């Protein structure tokens, strides 16, 4: 078991060879169930998946990897030009041709078979077009392109490696650390990741900030009270909880079971909260609300605002597909701030993205950090946020 503590940069940084606790999967199983959080009460099928290729995590944006019906799908552009391949897209017949040395691989949108040097090979799922992106089953990478694919159940991620490539310095979760082009406030964090833009690091703190008691992420981690296992557990619960918040469907939601499941991932200080969630779910049915979305919390971009909770900076993405009345569309106490941030109401059928400082807290006096910190009832996508419409 890993028991890494964020107490020094030397402990955080490690080489690829030093990574441990992963299993190399030569033939990826069709189902990556252990990596995927579910929101059964909400009734949506596709779930966002973290995929890290050569130490760089694909962002939570258009074409983000997802799991549907037990199969992980990734955007072709994620691997375009990698693993010694050349690609050609034929829009007329919806085929993608990959040439890798002597092998010719042909993928066709709508087909669950590839042709490898003219011979059919089962992929386990169909190649599809989604939001204008060509999405391919992960098995293409592992089985046909001979890449190294690792499933890290600990960090709930899939890692893809170019064989023999030196990845340099990585954080404990297998992501590349950068030491150049640093954000202005880089000293506030234990390290800076290559796949996170400076704007995320330099985003202002919540207005609910008590400067005299506040601590930066670097200070929080230096206290040796947080371990990598703690953060992995907390983030897993955050993802499940916000999966429930961001994936609701009036056609399938069961208010009582939805409320019970959602409350499990929140601070347990008040049982009244479960009733509030149930009332929201009843409103979802009445107002014909349908929302889809996900969050991606960053374990190292965390701070203590001095108000009893921690803030975990997270990327988010959502789309509202249906509602009758523009009122209380989200299980979010700061929902009305969305209109203030955007200078207009949220639109139907439009993707929104941004960063938000999501609050985690506990009702335990002497908590076990990894077990007892959950989403705070007031945790919001709209309170301290860079919410914007995706053009």
mmCIF file with all atom_site columns, C-alpha atoms in Angstrom, residues 176-289:
data_model
loop_
_atom_site.group_PDB
_atom_site.id
_atom_site.type_symbol
_atom_site.label_atom_id
_atom_site.label_alt_id
_atom_site.label_comp_id
_atom_site.label_asym_id
_atom_site.label_entity_id
_atom_site.label_seq_id
_atom_site.pdbx_PDB_ins_code
_atom_site.Cartn_x
_atom_site.Cartn_y
_atom_site.Cartn_z
_atom_site.occupancy
_atom_site.B_iso_or_equiv
_atom_site.pdbx_formal_charge
_atom_site.auth_seq_id
_atom_site.auth_comp_id
_atom_site.auth_asym_id
_atom_site.auth_atom_id
_atom_site.pdbx_PDB_model_num
ATOM 1   C CA . UNK A 1 176 ? 4.781   15.281 -15.342 1.00 0.00 ? 176 UNK A CA 1
ATOM 2   C CA . UNK A 1 177 ? 6.104   18.080 -13.140 1.00 0.00 ? 177 UNK A CA 1
ATOM 3   C CA . UNK A 1 178 ? 7.368   21.290 -14.723 1.00 0.00 ? 178 UNK A CA 1
ATOM 4   C CA . UNK A 1 179 ? 10.002  23.671 -13.436 1.00 0.00 ? 179 UNK A CA 1
ATOM 5   C CA . UNK A 1 180 ? 9.778   26.390 -16.113 1.00 0.00 ? 180 UNK A CA 1
ATOM 6   C CA . UNK A 1 181 ? 7.105   28.914 -17.077 1.00 0.00 ? 181 UNK A CA 1
ATOM 7   C CA . UNK A 1 182 ? 5.841   28.756 -13.518 1.00 0.00 ? 182 UNK A CA 1
ATOM 8   C CA . UNK A 1 183 ? 2.765   30.635 -12.267 1.00 0.00 ? 183 UNK A CA 1
ATOM 9   C CA . UNK A 1 184 ? 3.376   33.793 -10.259 1.00 0.00 ? 184 UNK A CA 1
ATOM 10  C CA . UNK A 1 185 ? 2.253   32.075 -7.052  1.00 0.00 ? 185 UNK A CA 1
ATOM 11  C CA . UNK A 1 186 ? 4.088   28.783 -7.604  1.00 0.00 ? 186 UNK A CA 1
ATOM 12  C CA . UNK A 1 187 ? 5.356   28.792 -4.017  1.00 0.00 ? 187 UNK A CA 1
ATOM 13  C CA . UNK A 1 188 ? 1.769   28.289 -2.850  1.00 0.00 ? 188 UNK A CA 1
ATOM 14  C CA . UNK A 1 189 ? 1.792   24.722 -4.189  1.00 0.00 ? 189 UNK A CA 1
ATOM 15  C CA . UNK A 1 190 ? 3.875   21.624 -3.453  1.00 0.00 ? 190 UNK A CA 1
ATOM 16  C CA . UNK A 1 191 ? 4.709   21.320 -7.169  1.00 0.00 ? 191 UNK A CA 1
ATOM 17  C CA . UNK A 1 192 ? 3.467   22.501 -10.558 1.00 0.00 ? 192 UNK A CA 1
ATOM 18  C CA . UNK A 1 193 ? 2.066   20.082 -13.134 1.00 0.00 ? 193 UNK A CA 1
ATOM 19  C CA . UNK A 1 194 ? 2.837   20.316 -16.832 1.00 0.00 ? 194 UNK A CA 1
ATOM 20  C CA . UNK A 1 195 ? -0.741  19.638 -17.893 1.00 0.00 ? 195 UNK A CA 1
ATOM 21  C CA . UNK A 1 196 ? -2.318  22.404 -15.786 1.00 0.00 ? 196 UNK A CA 1
ATOM 22  C CA . UNK A 1 197 ? -2.281  25.964 -17.210 1.00 0.00 ? 197 UNK A CA 1
ATOM 23  C CA . UNK A 1 198 ? -1.039  28.846 -15.090 1.00 0.00 ? 198 UNK A CA 1
ATOM 24  C CA . UNK A 1 199 ? -4.501  30.402 -15.053 1.00 0.00 ? 199 UNK A CA 1
ATOM 25  C CA . UNK A 1 200 ? -5.743  27.565 -12.860 1.00 0.00 ? 200 UNK A CA 1
ATOM 26  C CA . UNK A 1 201 ? -2.955  28.092 -10.341 1.00 0.00 ? 201 UNK A CA 1
ATOM 27  C CA . UNK A 1 202 ? -3.304  31.885 -10.389 1.00 0.00 ? 202 UNK A CA 1
ATOM 28  C CA . UNK A 1 203 ? -7.073  31.930 -9.932  1.00 0.00 ? 203 UNK A CA 1
ATOM 29  C CA . UNK A 1 204 ? -8.089  34.045 -6.941  1.00 0.00 ? 204 UNK A CA 1
ATOM 30  C CA . UNK A 1 205 ? -9.161  32.497 -3.654  1.00 0.00 ? 205 UNK A CA 1
ATOM 31  C CA . UNK A 1 206 ? -12.735 32.374 -2.434  1.00 0.00 ? 206 UNK A CA 1
ATOM 32  C CA . UNK A 1 207 ? -14.060 35.592 -0.902  1.00 0.00 ? 207 UNK A CA 1
ATOM 33  C CA . UNK A 1 208 ? -14.805 33.480 2.183   1.00 0.00 ? 208 UNK A CA 1
ATOM 34  C CA . UNK A 1 209 ? -11.141 33.774 3.085   1.00 0.00 ? 209 UNK A CA 1
ATOM 35  C CA . UNK A 1 210 ? -9.706  34.518 6.521   1.00 0.00 ? 210 UNK A CA 1
ATOM 36  C CA . UNK A 1 211 ? -6.159  35.628 5.751   1.00 0.00 ? 211 UNK A CA 1
ATOM 37  C CA . UNK A 1 212 ? -4.975  35.349 9.341   1.00 0.00 ? 212 UNK A CA 1
ATOM 38  C CA . UNK A 1 213 ? -5.864  31.665 9.572   1.00 0.00 ? 213 UNK A CA 1
ATOM 39  C CA . UNK A 1 214 ? -5.509  30.604 5.936   1.00 0.00 ? 214 UNK A CA 1
ATOM 40  C CA . UNK A 1 215 ? -2.821  28.245 4.640   1.00 0.00 ? 215 UNK A CA 1
ATOM 41  C CA . UNK A 1 216 ? -1.536  27.653 1.137   1.00 0.00 ? 216 UNK A CA 1
ATOM 42  C CA . UNK A 1 217 ? -1.493  24.195 -0.354  1.00 0.00 ? 217 UNK A CA 1
ATOM 43  C CA . UNK A 1 218 ? 2.246   23.983 0.213   1.00 0.00 ? 218 UNK A CA 1
ATOM 44  C CA . UNK A 1 219 ? 1.719   24.764 3.903   1.00 0.00 ? 219 UNK A CA 1
ATOM 45  C CA . UNK A 1 220 ? -1.154  22.293 4.235   1.00 0.00 ? 220 UNK A CA 1
ATOM 46  C CA . UNK A 1 221 ? 0.856   19.445 2.730   1.00 0.00 ? 221 UNK A CA 1
ATOM 47  C CA . UNK A 1 222 ? 3.960   20.286 4.757   1.00 0.00 ? 222 UNK A CA 1
ATOM 48  C CA . UNK A 1 223 ? 2.015   19.518 7.954   1.00 0.00 ? 223 UNK A CA 1
ATOM 49  C CA . UNK A 1 224 ? 2.319   15.813 7.068   1.00 0.00 ? 224 UNK A CA 1
ATOM 50  C CA . UNK A 1 225 ? -1.326  15.209 7.837   1.00 0.00 ? 225 UNK A CA 1
ATOM 51  C CA . UNK A 1 226 ? -2.305  14.363 4.270   1.00 0.00 ? 226 UNK A CA 1
ATOM 52  C CA . UNK A 1 227 ? -1.204  11.296 2.339   1.00 0.00 ? 227 UNK A CA 1
ATOM 53  C CA . UNK A 1 228 ? -1.643  10.405 -1.306  1.00 0.00 ? 228 UNK A CA 1
ATOM 54  C CA . UNK A 1 229 ? -4.093  7.730  -0.221  1.00 0.00 ? 229 UNK A CA 1
ATOM 55  C CA . UNK A 1 230 ? -6.117  10.331 1.688   1.00 0.00 ? 230 UNK A CA 1
ATOM 56  C CA . UNK A 1 231 ? -6.364  12.579 -1.358  1.00 0.00 ? 231 UNK A CA 1
ATOM 57  C CA . UNK A 1 232 ? -7.229  9.698  -3.690  1.00 0.00 ? 232 UNK A CA 1
ATOM 58  C CA . UNK A 1 233 ? -10.080 8.651  -1.393  1.00 0.00 ? 233 UNK A CA 1
ATOM 59  C CA . UNK A 1 234 ? -11.374 12.200 -0.988  1.00 0.00 ? 234 UNK A CA 1
ATOM 60  C CA . UNK A 1 235 ? -11.264 12.894 -4.720  1.00 0.00 ? 235 UNK A CA 1
ATOM 61  C CA . UNK A 1 236 ? -13.032 9.643  -5.502  1.00 0.00 ? 236 UNK A CA 1
ATOM 62  C CA . UNK A 1 237 ? -15.882 10.653 -3.176  1.00 0.00 ? 237 UNK A CA 1
ATOM 63  C CA . UNK A 1 238 ? -15.951 14.153 -4.650  1.00 0.00 ? 238 UNK A CA 1
ATOM 64  C CA . UNK A 1 239 ? -16.311 12.751 -8.151  1.00 0.00 ? 239 UNK A CA 1
ATOM 65  C CA . UNK A 1 240 ? -19.114 10.415 -7.160  1.00 0.00 ? 240 UNK A CA 1
ATOM 66  C CA . UNK A 1 241 ? -20.922 13.166 -5.262  1.00 0.00 ? 241 UNK A CA 1
ATOM 67  C CA . UNK A 1 242 ? -20.677 15.658 -8.108  1.00 0.00 ? 242 UNK A CA 1
ATOM 68  C CA . UNK A 1 243 ? -21.520 12.963 -10.632 1.00 0.00 ? 243 UNK A CA 1
ATOM 69  C CA . UNK A 1 244 ? -24.829 12.802 -8.815  1.00 0.00 ? 244 UNK A CA 1
ATOM 70  C CA . UNK A 1 245 ? -25.199 16.569 -8.720  1.00 0.00 ? 245 UNK A CA 1
ATOM 71  C CA . UNK A 1 246 ? -24.309 17.033 -12.382 1.00 0.00 ? 246 UNK A CA 1
ATOM 72  C CA . UNK A 1 247 ? -26.158 14.101 -13.924 1.00 0.00 ? 247 UNK A CA 1
ATOM 73  C CA . UNK A 1 248 ? -29.876 14.323 -13.296 1.00 0.00 ? 248 UNK A CA 1
ATOM 74  C CA . UNK A 1 249 ? -32.720 13.207 -15.516 1.00 0.00 ? 249 UNK A CA 1
ATOM 75  C CA . UNK A 1 250 ? -36.358 13.838 -14.651 1.00 0.00 ? 250 UNK A CA 1
ATOM 76  C CA . UNK A 1 251 ? -37.341 10.707 -16.569 1.00 0.00 ? 251 UNK A CA 1
ATOM 77  C CA . UNK A 1 252 ? -35.383 8.312  -14.360 1.00 0.00 ? 252 UNK A CA 1
ATOM 78  C CA . UNK A 1 253 ? -34.638 10.020 -11.051 1.00 0.00 ? 253 UNK A CA 1
ATOM 79  C CA . UNK A 1 254 ? -36.081 8.524  -7.860  1.00 0.00 ? 254 UNK A CA 1
ATOM 80  C CA . UNK A 1 255 ? -36.134 11.376 -5.318  1.00 0.00 ? 255 UNK A CA 1
ATOM 81  C CA . UNK A 1 256 ? -35.800 9.261  -2.168  1.00 0.00 ? 256 UNK A CA 1
ATOM 82  C CA . UNK A 1 257 ? -32.987 7.017  -3.399  1.00 0.00 ? 257 UNK A CA 1
ATOM 83  C CA . UNK A 1 258 ? -31.232 9.928  -5.110  1.00 0.00 ? 258 UNK A CA 1
ATOM 84  C CA . UNK A 1 259 ? -31.238 11.933 -1.890  1.00 0.00 ? 259 UNK A CA 1
ATOM 85  C CA . UNK A 1 260 ? -30.003 9.006  0.181   1.00 0.00 ? 260 UNK A CA 1
ATOM 86  C CA . UNK A 1 261 ? -27.165 8.253  -2.231  1.00 0.00 ? 261 UNK A CA 1
ATOM 87  C CA . UNK A 1 262 ? -26.156 11.907 -2.656  1.00 0.00 ? 262 UNK A CA 1
ATOM 88  C CA . UNK A 1 263 ? -26.070 12.599 1.072   1.00 0.00 ? 263 UNK A CA 1
ATOM 89  C CA . UNK A 1 264 ? -23.581 9.746  1.579   1.00 0.00 ? 264 UNK A CA 1
ATOM 90  C CA . UNK A 1 265 ? -20.892 11.884 -0.096  1.00 0.00 ? 265 UNK A CA 1
ATOM 91  C CA . UNK A 1 266 ? -21.584 15.063 1.869   1.00 0.00 ? 266 UNK A CA 1
ATOM 92  C CA . UNK A 1 267 ? -20.665 16.318 5.326   1.00 0.00 ? 267 UNK A CA 1
ATOM 93  C CA . UNK A 1 268 ? -22.952 14.385 7.682   1.00 0.00 ? 268 UNK A CA 1
ATOM 94  C CA . UNK A 1 269 ? -23.496 17.204 10.182  1.00 0.00 ? 269 UNK A CA 1
ATOM 95  C CA . UNK A 1 270 ? -27.205 17.648 9.444   1.00 0.00 ? 270 UNK A CA 1
ATOM 96  C CA . UNK A 1 271 ? -29.723 14.982 8.434   1.00 0.00 ? 271 UNK A CA 1
ATOM 97  C CA . UNK A 1 272 ? -32.006 17.792 7.252   1.00 0.00 ? 272 UNK A CA 1
ATOM 98  C CA . UNK A 1 273 ? -29.734 18.026 4.251   1.00 0.00 ? 273 UNK A CA 1
ATOM 99  C CA . UNK A 1 274 ? -31.002 14.691 2.911   1.00 0.00 ? 274 UNK A CA 1
ATOM 100 C CA . UNK A 1 275 ? -34.550 16.061 2.934   1.00 0.00 ? 275 UNK A CA 1
ATOM 101 C CA . UNK A 1 276 ? -33.380 19.161 1.050   1.00 0.00 ? 276 UNK A CA 1
ATOM 102 C CA . UNK A 1 277 ? -31.780 16.982 -1.624  1.00 0.00 ? 277 UNK A CA 1
ATOM 103 C CA . UNK A 1 278 ? -34.974 14.943 -1.937  1.00 0.00 ? 278 UNK A CA 1
ATOM 104 C CA . UNK A 1 279 ? -36.981 18.137 -2.424  1.00 0.00 ? 279 UNK A CA 1
ATOM 105 C CA . UNK A 1 280 ? -34.549 19.167 -5.159  1.00 0.00 ? 280 UNK A CA 1
ATOM 106 C CA . UNK A 1 281 ? -34.984 15.775 -6.862  1.00 0.00 ? 281 UNK A CA 1
ATOM 107 C CA . UNK A 1 282 ? -38.762 16.168 -6.738  1.00 0.00 ? 282 UNK A CA 1
ATOM 108 C CA . UNK A 1 283 ? -38.303 19.559 -8.404  1.00 0.00 ? 283 UNK A CA 1
ATOM 109 C CA . UNK A 1 284 ? -36.154 17.887 -11.083 1.00 0.00 ? 284 UNK A CA 1
ATOM 110 C CA . UNK A 1 285 ? -39.114 15.671 -11.976 1.00 0.00 ? 285 UNK A CA 1
ATOM 111 C CA . UNK A 1 286 ? -41.649 18.490 -11.869 1.00 0.00 ? 286 UNK A CA 1
ATOM 112 C CA . UNK A 1 287 ? -39.494 20.951 -13.812 1.00 0.00 ? 287 UNK A CA 1
ATOM 113 C CA . UNK A 1 288 ? -38.298 18.322 -16.317 1.00 0.00 ? 288 UNK A CA 1
ATOM 114 C CA . UNK A 1 289 ? -34.619 18.987 -15.636 1.00 0.00 ? 289 UNK A CA 1
#
